Amino acid sequence: MMFKKMFYLSGILLFAAILLLNGCGQQPRLTFMVGGAPNELAFFESLLASFTAETGVEVTLIRQSTDSTQRKQGILLALRGQRPDPDVMLLDVAWIGQMAASKWLEPLDSYEIRRQDFFTSIIELADTYENQLIGLPLYIDGGLLYYRRDLLDKHGYQNPPQTWGELRQMAEQILPAEREQNPNFWGHVWQGAQYEGLICNALEFFTSAGGGFFVGTATPVIDQPANIKALRYMSELIHKQPISPPNTFTDMKEEEVRMNFHNGNALFERNWPYAWGLHNAADSPVRGKVGIAPLPGFTPGKGASTLGGWHIVMSRFSDMKPEAAALIKYLTSTTVQKQLSLKLGWNPGRTDVYDDADVLAANPALKDLRQVFNNAVPRPIIPYYSNVSQILQKHISATLANRATPEESLKNAQNEVLELMKSYGIK
């Protein structure tokens, strides 16, 4: 926690220093605002040094913390001030709609960006706002199903589940036998606490049932039979012949879920790709015992994966736009995307890197992830998404906590979202 605060503070101080220098007539330089762990920021420094060596353009790194809330606050502070710095920044995919709607981000269409080098669905659904290209995926994430391959084999299953019904059936058969040795063993662990991760999980369940949150950007479809069916299934995982732990709706975020599976206490796990390397680390209790697969659907082949990841954008207020565009193209180039995959284990935004022999040798799982990312579902790209997320979190959590039925929760959520939209002038 301390290093997060230190990096957050250093980012604010550096941002203030840059504003002061620019105000005093110093030689302008490009600025790039990015957060992350110390090793990630150090690697970005090396990439920026290489960019400077190639182009002669100096770049200052504005460091942010790993905390996404603090990162968003720092970016909003900069953009609301309409200052030229930072020129380039990384945004969580869920923030793009809000910041594009505020006219803070520079469209990239005029800078000779090759859209076809990236996942088409991601470019169209996440990085395009009002028919303008706003950002590019620097690295991407999607929800995955992790499973104990050794335990499925032991109990006679050749393949992971394709449907949520199959997942429950497998878990119900395997749980009694495994609990004889491990009373803390569970069938399926997933992110059910009241935070943004719950929305990512709910979107996957809802979409795989044929539902969703919005049609387009202006028609909420929260209160519909497919979503009711999916939310009932989520609740029953915890409360009806439970295969998910009772603290799912109070405590289960990414790391709580990962550690439960990592310590040998779960058959299935929903998580992001980052967990793969940790499950297969030299000191992992489940090393060599884990498989990954697309998330199931309510019918075969209809599974859904929520799109995650960080996207690179340019500030509309930059006074070095050609140089900023050059930096964006450099950081999303094949060469740099390959380095990000090999050095940091990130999933590239470019499709050609998924065919690279060196990358596949280092991370064979990327071969399977490509199809997952092709079908990833973004959260609504709307300016008031954060408010919608808070409403959905509250009401979905009420059902998971057994305080409301799925019908009550989704009806209330639908009505509140409609009222919210009225406040934005949308009827």
Short mmCIF file of C-alpha atoms in Angstrom, two decimals:
data_model
loop_
_atom_site.label_atom_id
_atom_site.label_comp_id
_atom_site.label_asym_id
_atom_site.label_seq_id
_atom_site.Cartn_x
_atom_site.Cartn_y
_atom_site.Cartn_z
CA MET A 1 0.00 0.00 0.00
CA MET A 2 2.84 2.36 0.82
CA PHE A 3 4.49 2.04 -2.60
CA LYS A 4 1.12 2.82 -4.23
CA LYS A 5 0.86 6.06 -2.28
CA MET A 6 4.46 6.97 -3.08
CA PHE A 7 3.98 6.45 -6.80
CA TYR A 8 0.68 8.33 -6.77
CA LEU A 9 2.30 11.26 -4.98
CA SER A 10 5.30 11.25 -7.29
CA GLY A 11 2.94 11.33 -10.28
CA ILE A 12 1.13 14.39 -8.92
CA LEU A 13 4.40 16.18 -8.16
CA LEU A 14 5.84 15.40 -11.58
CA PHE A 15 2.64 16.55 -13.27
CA ALA A 16 2.82 19.83 -11.34
CA ALA A 17 6.48 20.27 -12.24
CA ILE A 18 5.75 19.77 -15.93
CA LEU A 19 3.02 22.40 -15.82
CA LEU A 20 5.43 24.80 -14.13
CA LEU A 21 8.22 24.20 -16.65
CA ASN A 22 5.91 24.65 -19.62
CA GLY A 23 4.61 27.84 -18.09
CA CYS A 24 8.17 29.16 -17.78
CA GLY A 25 8.94 28.77 -21.47
CA GLN A 26 11.13 25.66 -21.22
CA GLN A 27 11.73 23.45 -24.26
CA PRO A 28 8.51 21.46 -24.74
CA ARG A 29 8.61 17.71 -24.62
CA LEU A 30 6.10 14.95 -25.08
CA THR A 31 4.47 13.55 -21.92
CA PHE A 32 3.02 10.08 -21.35
CA MET A 33 0.85 9.36 -18.29
CA VAL A 34 0.78 5.72 -17.23
CA GLY A 35 0.41 3.71 -14.03
CA GLY A 36 1.65 0.33 -12.98
CA ALA A 37 4.00 -1.65 -10.79
CA PRO A 38 7.64 -0.50 -10.52
CA ASN A 39 8.88 -3.08 -13.03
CA GLU A 40 6.22 -2.04 -15.55
CA LEU A 41 7.06 1.65 -15.23
CA ALA A 42 10.77 0.89 -15.55
CA PHE A 43 10.06 -1.01 -18.76
CA PHE A 44 8.06 1.92 -20.13
CA GLU A 45 11.04 4.18 -19.37
CA SER A 46 13.23 1.92 -21.52
CA LEU A 47 10.68 1.98 -24.34
CA LEU A 48 10.50 5.76 -24.24
CA ALA A 49 14.30 5.98 -24.34
CA SER A 50 14.26 3.83 -27.48
CA PHE A 51 11.58 6.04 -29.01
CA THR A 52 13.70 9.12 -28.31
CA ALA A 53 16.75 7.46 -29.87
CA GLU A 54 14.76 6.70 -33.02
CA THR A 55 12.88 9.98 -33.39
CA GLY A 56 14.78 12.60 -31.41
CA VAL A 57 11.56 13.41 -29.51
CA GLU A 58 12.03 13.61 -25.75
CA VAL A 59 9.30 11.99 -23.65
CA THR A 60 8.62 12.46 -19.95
CA LEU A 61 6.83 9.66 -18.12
CA ILE A 62 4.16 10.87 -15.71
CA ARG A 63 3.96 8.02 -13.22
CA GLN A 64 0.71 6.91 -11.65
CA SER A 65 -0.05 4.24 -9.08
CA THR A 66 -1.42 0.77 -9.71
CA ASP A 67 -4.77 1.76 -8.19
CA SER A 68 -7.25 2.28 -11.04
CA THR A 69 -9.40 4.75 -9.08
CA GLN A 70 -6.40 6.98 -8.39
CA ARG A 71 -5.31 6.66 -12.00
CA LYS A 72 -8.70 7.80 -13.24
CA GLN A 73 -8.72 10.74 -10.83
CA GLY A 74 -5.29 11.86 -12.03
CA ILE A 75 -6.34 11.67 -15.68
CA LEU A 76 -9.59 13.56 -15.03
CA LEU A 77 -7.66 16.28 -13.20
CA ALA A 78 -5.38 16.75 -16.19
CA LEU A 79 -8.10 16.70 -18.85
CA ARG A 80 -10.54 18.94 -17.01
CA GLY A 81 -7.78 21.52 -16.75
CA GLN A 82 -7.39 21.45 -20.56
CA ARG A 83 -3.61 21.62 -20.24
CA PRO A 84 -1.33 20.32 -23.00
CA ASP A 85 0.14 17.69 -20.67
CA PRO A 86 -0.17 14.77 -20.70
CA ASP A 87 -0.13 14.34 -24.46
CA VAL A 88 -0.66 10.57 -24.36
CA MET A 89 -2.18 8.38 -21.64
CA LEU A 90 -3.54 4.92 -20.90
CA LEU A 91 -7.25 4.50 -20.14
CA ASP A 92 -9.17 1.55 -18.78
CA VAL A 93 -11.48 0.42 -21.56
CA ALA A 94 -14.52 1.34 -19.44
CA TRP A 95 -13.49 5.03 -19.29
CA ILE A 96 -13.27 5.70 -23.02
CA GLY A 97 -16.93 6.60 -23.53
CA GLN A 98 -17.04 9.13 -20.69
CA MET A 99 -13.88 10.93 -21.75
CA ALA A 100 -14.69 10.85 -25.46
CA ALA A 101 -18.16 12.27 -24.78
CA SER A 102 -16.55 15.14 -22.88
CA LYS A 103 -14.53 15.99 -26.04
CA TRP A 104 -11.26 15.51 -24.20
CA LEU A 105 -9.72 12.93 -26.54
CA GLU A 106 -8.24 13.51 -29.99
CA PRO A 107 -9.69 11.34 -32.78
CA LEU A 108 -6.93 9.31 -34.41
CA ASP A 109 -8.43 8.79 -37.88
CA SER A 110 -6.25 11.45 -39.53
CA TYR A 111 -2.96 9.97 -38.26
CA GLU A 112 -2.73 6.98 -40.64
CA ILE A 113 -3.60 4.35 -38.05
CA ARG A 114 -4.12 0.88 -39.53
CA ARG A 115 -7.28 -0.38 -37.87
CA GLN A 116 -6.91 -3.78 -39.52
CA ASP A 117 -3.80 -4.53 -37.44
CA PHE A 118 -5.96 -4.87 -34.31
CA PHE A 119 -8.91 -6.98 -33.21
CA THR A 120 -11.79 -5.69 -35.34
CA SER A 121 -14.45 -6.19 -32.69
CA ILE A 122 -12.41 -4.34 -30.07
CA ILE A 123 -11.70 -1.41 -32.38
CA GLU A 124 -15.36 -1.12 -33.38
CA LEU A 125 -16.99 -1.72 -29.99
CA ALA A 126 -14.49 -0.24 -27.53
CA ASP A 127 -12.21 2.24 -29.32
CA THR A 128 -14.70 3.95 -31.63
CA TYR A 129 -17.01 6.68 -30.37
CA GLU A 130 -19.53 8.40 -32.65
CA ASN A 131 -17.80 6.81 -35.66
CA GLN A 132 -14.40 8.23 -34.73
CA LEU A 133 -11.36 6.18 -33.71
CA ILE A 134 -10.50 7.37 -30.20
CA GLY A 135 -7.92 4.87 -28.94
CA LEU A 136 -5.99 1.68 -29.59
CA PRO A 137 -5.64 -1.38 -27.34
CA LEU A 138 -2.16 -1.43 -25.83
CA TYR A 139 -2.96 -4.68 -24.09
CA ILE A 140 -6.19 -6.57 -23.61
CA ASP A 141 -7.89 -8.86 -21.16
CA GLY A 142 -10.92 -11.09 -21.20
CA GLY A 143 -12.61 -13.35 -18.69
CA LEU A 144 -11.49 -17.00 -18.80
CA LEU A 145 -12.42 -20.30 -17.19
CA TYR A 146 -9.55 -21.93 -15.30
CA TYR A 147 -10.07 -25.56 -14.35
CA ARG A 148 -8.25 -28.36 -12.56
CA ARG A 149 -7.36 -30.55 -15.51
CA ASP A 150 -6.04 -33.29 -13.23
CA LEU A 151 -9.30 -33.51 -11.27
CA LEU A 152 -11.48 -33.60 -14.37
CA ASP A 153 -9.31 -36.46 -15.68
CA LYS A 154 -9.48 -38.22 -12.32
CA HIS A 155 -13.28 -38.15 -12.34
CA GLY A 156 -13.69 -39.19 -15.96
CA TYR A 157 -14.18 -35.89 -17.78
CA GLN A 158 -12.24 -35.43 -21.01
CA ASN A 159 -13.10 -31.77 -21.63
CA PRO A 160 -14.01 -28.64 -19.65
CA PRO A 161 -17.68 -27.65 -19.53
CA GLN A 162 -19.26 -25.91 -22.50
CA THR A 163 -22.39 -24.87 -20.62
CA TRP A 164 -23.13 -23.52 -17.16
CA GLY A 165 -25.31 -26.57 -16.58
CA GLU A 166 -22.37 -28.86 -17.31
CA LEU A 167 -20.16 -26.85 -14.95
CA ARG A 168 -22.65 -27.31 -12.11
CA GLN A 169 -23.11 -31.01 -12.88
CA MET A 170 -19.34 -31.63 -12.87
CA ALA A 171 -18.88 -29.70 -9.64
CA GLU A 172 -21.73 -31.50 -7.88
CA GLN A 173 -20.26 -34.88 -8.80
CA ILE A 174 -16.66 -34.05 -7.90
CA LEU A 175 -17.19 -32.00 -4.71
CA PRO A 176 -18.15 -34.83 -2.30
CA ALA A 177 -15.11 -36.94 -3.19
CA GLU A 178 -12.64 -34.05 -3.03
CA ARG A 179 -14.06 -32.75 0.25
CA GLU A 180 -13.12 -36.01 1.93
CA GLN A 181 -9.51 -34.81 1.70
CA ASN A 182 -10.18 -31.06 1.68
CA PRO A 183 -13.30 -29.73 3.48
CA ASN A 184 -12.57 -26.24 2.08
CA PHE A 185 -12.91 -27.36 -1.54
CA TRP A 186 -15.44 -25.54 -3.75
CA GLY A 187 -16.78 -26.05 -7.24
CA HIS A 188 -16.55 -22.58 -8.78
CA VAL A 189 -15.01 -19.32 -7.57
CA TRP A 190 -15.72 -15.99 -9.26
CA GLN A 191 -15.80 -12.24 -8.60
CA GLY A 192 -19.09 -11.59 -6.80
CA ALA A 193 -18.22 -8.76 -4.38
CA GLN A 194 -19.88 -5.39 -4.91
CA TYR A 195 -17.35 -3.66 -7.18
CA GLU A 196 -16.65 -3.34 -10.92
CA GLY A 197 -15.55 -6.96 -11.16
CA LEU A 198 -19.12 -8.02 -10.34
CA ILE A 199 -20.33 -6.15 -13.42
CA CYS A 200 -17.74 -7.93 -15.58
CA ASN A 201 -18.99 -11.30 -14.30
CA ALA A 202 -22.65 -10.34 -14.62
CA LEU A 203 -22.16 -9.17 -18.20
CA GLU A 204 -20.69 -12.58 -19.05
CA PHE A 205 -23.55 -14.48 -17.42
CA PHE A 206 -26.22 -12.19 -18.93
CA THR A 207 -24.75 -12.21 -22.44
CA SER A 208 -24.28 -15.98 -22.42
CA ALA A 209 -28.00 -16.31 -21.64
CA GLY A 210 -28.88 -14.09 -24.60
CA GLY A 211 -29.26 -10.88 -22.59
CA GLY A 212 -27.13 -7.84 -21.82
CA PHE A 213 -27.22 -4.33 -20.39
CA PHE A 214 -27.89 -2.06 -23.39
CA VAL A 215 -28.87 -2.26 -27.03
CA GLY A 216 -26.57 0.27 -28.64
CA THR A 217 -25.87 3.21 -26.35
CA ALA A 218 -29.35 4.50 -25.55
CA THR A 219 -31.67 1.58 -24.84
CA PRO A 220 -31.28 -0.21 -21.50
CA VAL A 221 -32.52 -3.82 -21.57
CA ILE A 222 -31.62 -4.77 -18.01
CA ASP A 223 -35.07 -6.05 -17.01
CA GLN A 224 -35.52 -8.96 -19.42
CA PRO A 225 -36.08 -12.73 -19.06
CA ALA A 226 -32.57 -13.75 -20.17
CA ASN A 227 -30.96 -11.56 -17.51
CA ILE A 228 -33.38 -12.82 -14.85
CA LYS A 229 -32.44 -16.40 -15.73
CA ALA A 230 -28.73 -15.58 -15.52
CA LEU A 231 -28.98 -13.69 -12.23
CA ARG A 232 -30.98 -16.54 -10.70
CA TYR A 233 -28.22 -18.95 -11.74
CA MET A 234 -25.58 -16.68 -10.17
CA SER A 235 -27.50 -16.58 -6.89
CA GLU A 236 -28.10 -20.33 -6.88
CA LEU A 237 -24.36 -20.97 -7.24
CA ILE A 238 -24.08 -19.53 -3.72
CA HIS A 239 -27.38 -20.49 -2.09
CA LYS A 240 -29.00 -23.53 -3.77
CA GLN A 241 -26.94 -26.71 -3.52
CA PRO A 242 -24.03 -24.28 -3.39
CA ILE A 243 -20.89 -24.87 -5.38
CA SER A 244 -19.54 -21.33 -4.73
CA PRO A 245 -18.42 -20.19 -1.25
CA PRO A 246 -20.79 -18.18 0.97
CA ASN A 247 -18.43 -15.17 0.99
CA THR A 248 -18.67 -14.83 -2.81
CA PHE A 249 -20.85 -11.71 -2.58
CA THR A 250 -18.90 -10.13 0.29
CA ASP A 251 -15.22 -10.81 -0.34
CA MET A 252 -14.52 -12.36 -3.72
CA LYS A 253 -12.44 -10.07 -5.93
CA GLU A 254 -9.69 -11.07 -8.36
CA GLU A 255 -6.99 -11.96 -5.86
CA GLU A 256 -9.31 -13.66 -3.36
CA VAL A 257 -10.62 -15.81 -6.20
CA ARG A 258 -7.14 -16.53 -7.56
CA MET A 259 -5.70 -17.52 -4.20
CA ASN A 260 -8.63 -19.84 -3.49
CA PHE A 261 -7.97 -21.74 -6.71
CA HIS A 262 -4.19 -21.37 -6.41
CA ASN A 263 -4.21 -23.06 -2.99
CA GLY A 264 -6.07 -26.07 -4.35
CA ASN A 265 -9.48 -25.12 -2.97
CA ALA A 266 -11.55 -24.93 -6.16
CA LEU A 267 -12.35 -26.95 -9.26
CA PHE A 268 -13.21 -23.99 -11.53
CA GLU A 269 -12.19 -20.33 -11.45
CA ARG A 270 -13.29 -17.31 -13.46
CA ASN A 271 -10.44 -14.84 -13.77
CA TRP A 272 -8.38 -12.69 -16.13
CA PRO A 273 -5.37 -14.00 -18.09
CA TYR A 274 -2.87 -12.67 -15.51
CA ALA A 275 -3.66 -15.65 -13.26
CA TRP A 276 -2.25 -18.16 -15.77
CA GLY A 277 1.39 -17.32 -15.11
CA LEU A 278 0.88 -17.28 -11.34
CA HIS A 279 -0.85 -20.66 -11.34
CA ASN A 280 2.09 -22.09 -13.28
CA ALA A 281 4.89 -20.44 -11.29
CA ALA A 282 7.60 -22.69 -9.87
CA ASP A 283 6.20 -22.46 -6.33
CA SER A 284 2.52 -22.87 -7.27
CA PRO A 285 0.66 -25.78 -5.62
CA VAL A 286 -1.35 -26.26 -8.85
CA ARG A 287 1.54 -25.95 -11.30
CA GLY A 288 0.99 -28.27 -14.27
CA LYS A 289 -2.55 -29.14 -13.15
CA VAL A 290 -4.44 -26.21 -14.66
CA GLY A 291 -6.23 -25.79 -17.96
CA ILE A 292 -7.89 -22.73 -19.49
CA ALA A 293 -10.97 -22.55 -21.67
CA PRO A 294 -13.55 -20.04 -22.87
CA LEU A 295 -16.26 -19.36 -20.34
CA PRO A 296 -19.36 -21.55 -20.73
CA GLY A 297 -22.71 -20.40 -22.09
CA PHE A 298 -26.23 -21.39 -21.17
CA THR A 299 -26.17 -23.24 -24.50
CA PRO A 300 -23.04 -24.65 -26.19
CA GLY A 301 -20.93 -22.10 -28.04
CA LYS A 302 -22.70 -19.09 -26.51
CA GLY A 303 -20.20 -18.19 -23.79
CA ALA A 304 -19.14 -14.56 -23.39
CA SER A 305 -16.01 -12.86 -22.09
CA THR A 306 -15.99 -9.29 -20.78
CA LEU A 307 -13.39 -7.14 -22.49
CA GLY A 308 -10.78 -5.66 -20.18
CA GLY A 309 -7.42 -4.03 -20.64
CA TRP A 310 -5.84 -0.61 -21.16
CA HIS A 311 -6.05 1.56 -24.26
CA ILE A 312 -3.75 4.31 -25.45
CA VAL A 313 -5.25 7.71 -26.33
CA MET A 314 -4.19 11.27 -27.16
CA SER A 315 -5.38 14.36 -25.32
CA ARG A 316 -7.30 16.82 -27.48
CA PHE A 317 -5.35 19.57 -25.69
CA SER A 318 -1.90 18.31 -26.69
CA ASP A 319 0.23 20.89 -28.47
CA MET A 320 2.46 18.15 -29.96
CA LYS A 321 -0.13 16.04 -31.75
CA PRO A 322 2.05 14.73 -34.61
CA GLU A 323 4.67 13.62 -32.08
CA ALA A 324 1.97 12.15 -29.84
CA ALA A 325 0.59 10.16 -32.77
CA ALA A 326 4.09 8.88 -33.52
CA LEU A 327 4.42 7.68 -29.92
CA ILE A 328 1.05 5.91 -30.08
CA LYS A 329 2.05 4.15 -33.30
CA TYR A 330 5.40 3.20 -31.78
CA LEU A 331 3.89 1.70 -28.61
CA THR A 332 1.35 -0.26 -30.65
CA SER A 333 3.88 -1.46 -33.23
CA THR A 334 4.59 -5.15 -33.70
CA THR A 335 8.08 -4.79 -32.24
CA VAL A 336 6.96 -3.10 -29.02
CA GLN A 337 3.85 -5.25 -28.62
CA LYS A 338 6.08 -8.31 -28.84
CA GLN A 339 8.35 -6.88 -26.14
CA LEU A 340 5.38 -6.14 -23.87
CA SER A 341 4.27 -9.75 -24.21
CA LEU A 342 7.71 -11.28 -23.67
CA LYS A 343 8.89 -8.96 -20.88
CA LEU A 344 5.65 -8.29 -18.98
CA GLY A 345 3.43 -11.16 -20.05
CA TRP A 346 0.76 -8.80 -21.41
CA ASN A 347 -1.73 -9.83 -24.07
CA PRO A 348 -1.05 -7.80 -27.23
CA GLY A 349 -3.61 -5.51 -28.81
CA ARG A 350 -2.27 -6.37 -32.28
CA THR A 351 -3.38 -9.61 -33.89
CA ASP A 352 -0.10 -10.38 -35.71
CA VAL A 353 1.79 -10.86 -32.44
CA TYR A 354 -0.41 -13.89 -31.69
CA ASP A 355 1.30 -15.63 -34.63
CA ASP A 356 4.84 -14.84 -33.48
CA ALA A 357 6.87 -17.99 -32.77
CA ASP A 358 8.86 -16.42 -29.91
CA VAL A 359 5.73 -15.13 -28.20
CA LEU A 360 3.91 -18.46 -28.52
CA ALA A 361 6.95 -20.34 -27.22
CA ALA A 362 7.01 -18.11 -24.14
CA ASN A 363 3.24 -18.18 -23.62
CA PRO A 364 1.48 -21.07 -25.44
CA ALA A 365 -1.85 -20.02 -23.90
CA LEU A 366 -1.99 -17.04 -26.27
CA LYS A 367 -3.08 -19.39 -29.05
CA ASP A 368 -6.31 -20.08 -27.15
CA LEU A 369 -6.74 -16.51 -25.94
CA ARG A 370 -6.92 -15.10 -29.45
CA GLN A 371 -10.41 -16.51 -30.02
CA VAL A 372 -11.52 -15.36 -26.56
CA PHE A 373 -10.48 -11.79 -27.37
CA ASN A 374 -12.14 -11.96 -30.79
CA ASN A 375 -15.47 -12.56 -29.04
CA ALA A 376 -14.95 -10.29 -26.02
CA VAL A 377 -17.92 -8.14 -25.00
CA PRO A 378 -17.24 -4.52 -23.93
CA ARG A 379 -19.08 -2.78 -21.17
CA PRO A 380 -21.37 0.01 -22.46
CA ILE A 381 -19.38 2.81 -24.10
CA ILE A 382 -21.53 5.61 -22.69
CA PRO A 383 -20.55 8.83 -20.89
CA TYR A 384 -22.47 7.92 -17.73
CA TYR A 385 -21.19 4.34 -17.51
CA SER A 386 -19.72 4.79 -14.01
CA ASN A 387 -23.18 5.72 -12.69
CA VAL A 388 -24.79 2.77 -14.47
CA SER A 389 -22.19 0.45 -12.99
CA GLN A 390 -22.93 1.67 -9.45
CA ILE A 391 -26.65 1.07 -9.95
CA LEU A 392 -26.10 -2.42 -11.32
CA GLN A 393 -23.63 -3.33 -8.59
CA LYS A 394 -26.12 -2.35 -5.88
CA HIS A 395 -29.05 -4.31 -7.26
CA ILE A 396 -27.21 -7.40 -8.49
CA SER A 397 -25.50 -7.62 -5.11
CA ALA A 398 -28.92 -7.47 -3.41
CA THR A 399 -29.92 -10.69 -5.16
CA LEU A 400 -26.61 -12.40 -4.45
CA ALA A 401 -27.07 -11.52 -0.78
CA ASN A 402 -30.64 -12.94 -0.84
CA ARG A 403 -32.16 -9.54 -0.10
CA ALA A 404 -34.14 -9.35 -3.35
CA THR A 405 -35.34 -11.65 -6.09
CA PRO A 406 -33.76 -11.41 -9.56
CA GLU A 407 -37.01 -9.92 -10.85
CA GLU A 408 -37.04 -7.20 -8.18
CA SER A 409 -33.36 -6.35 -8.59
CA LEU A 410 -33.41 -6.01 -12.36
CA LYS A 411 -36.69 -4.08 -12.43
CA ASN A 412 -35.30 -1.61 -9.88
CA ALA A 413 -32.00 -1.34 -11.77
CA GLN A 414 -33.82 -0.68 -15.06
CA ASN A 415 -35.93 2.08 -13.50
CA GLU A 416 -32.94 3.77 -11.88
CA VAL A 417 -30.94 3.70 -15.11
CA LEU A 418 -33.87 5.26 -16.98
CA GLU A 419 -34.04 8.04 -14.37
CA LEU A 420 -30.29 8.54 -14.69
CA MET A 421 -30.58 8.86 -18.47
CA LYS A 422 -33.28 11.51 -18.07
CA SER A 423 -30.82 13.57 -16.03
CA TYR A 424 -28.50 13.41 -19.06
CA GLY A 425 -31.32 14.56 -21.34
CA ILE A 426 -31.90 11.10 -22.83
CA LYS A 427 -35.50 9.89 -23.00
#
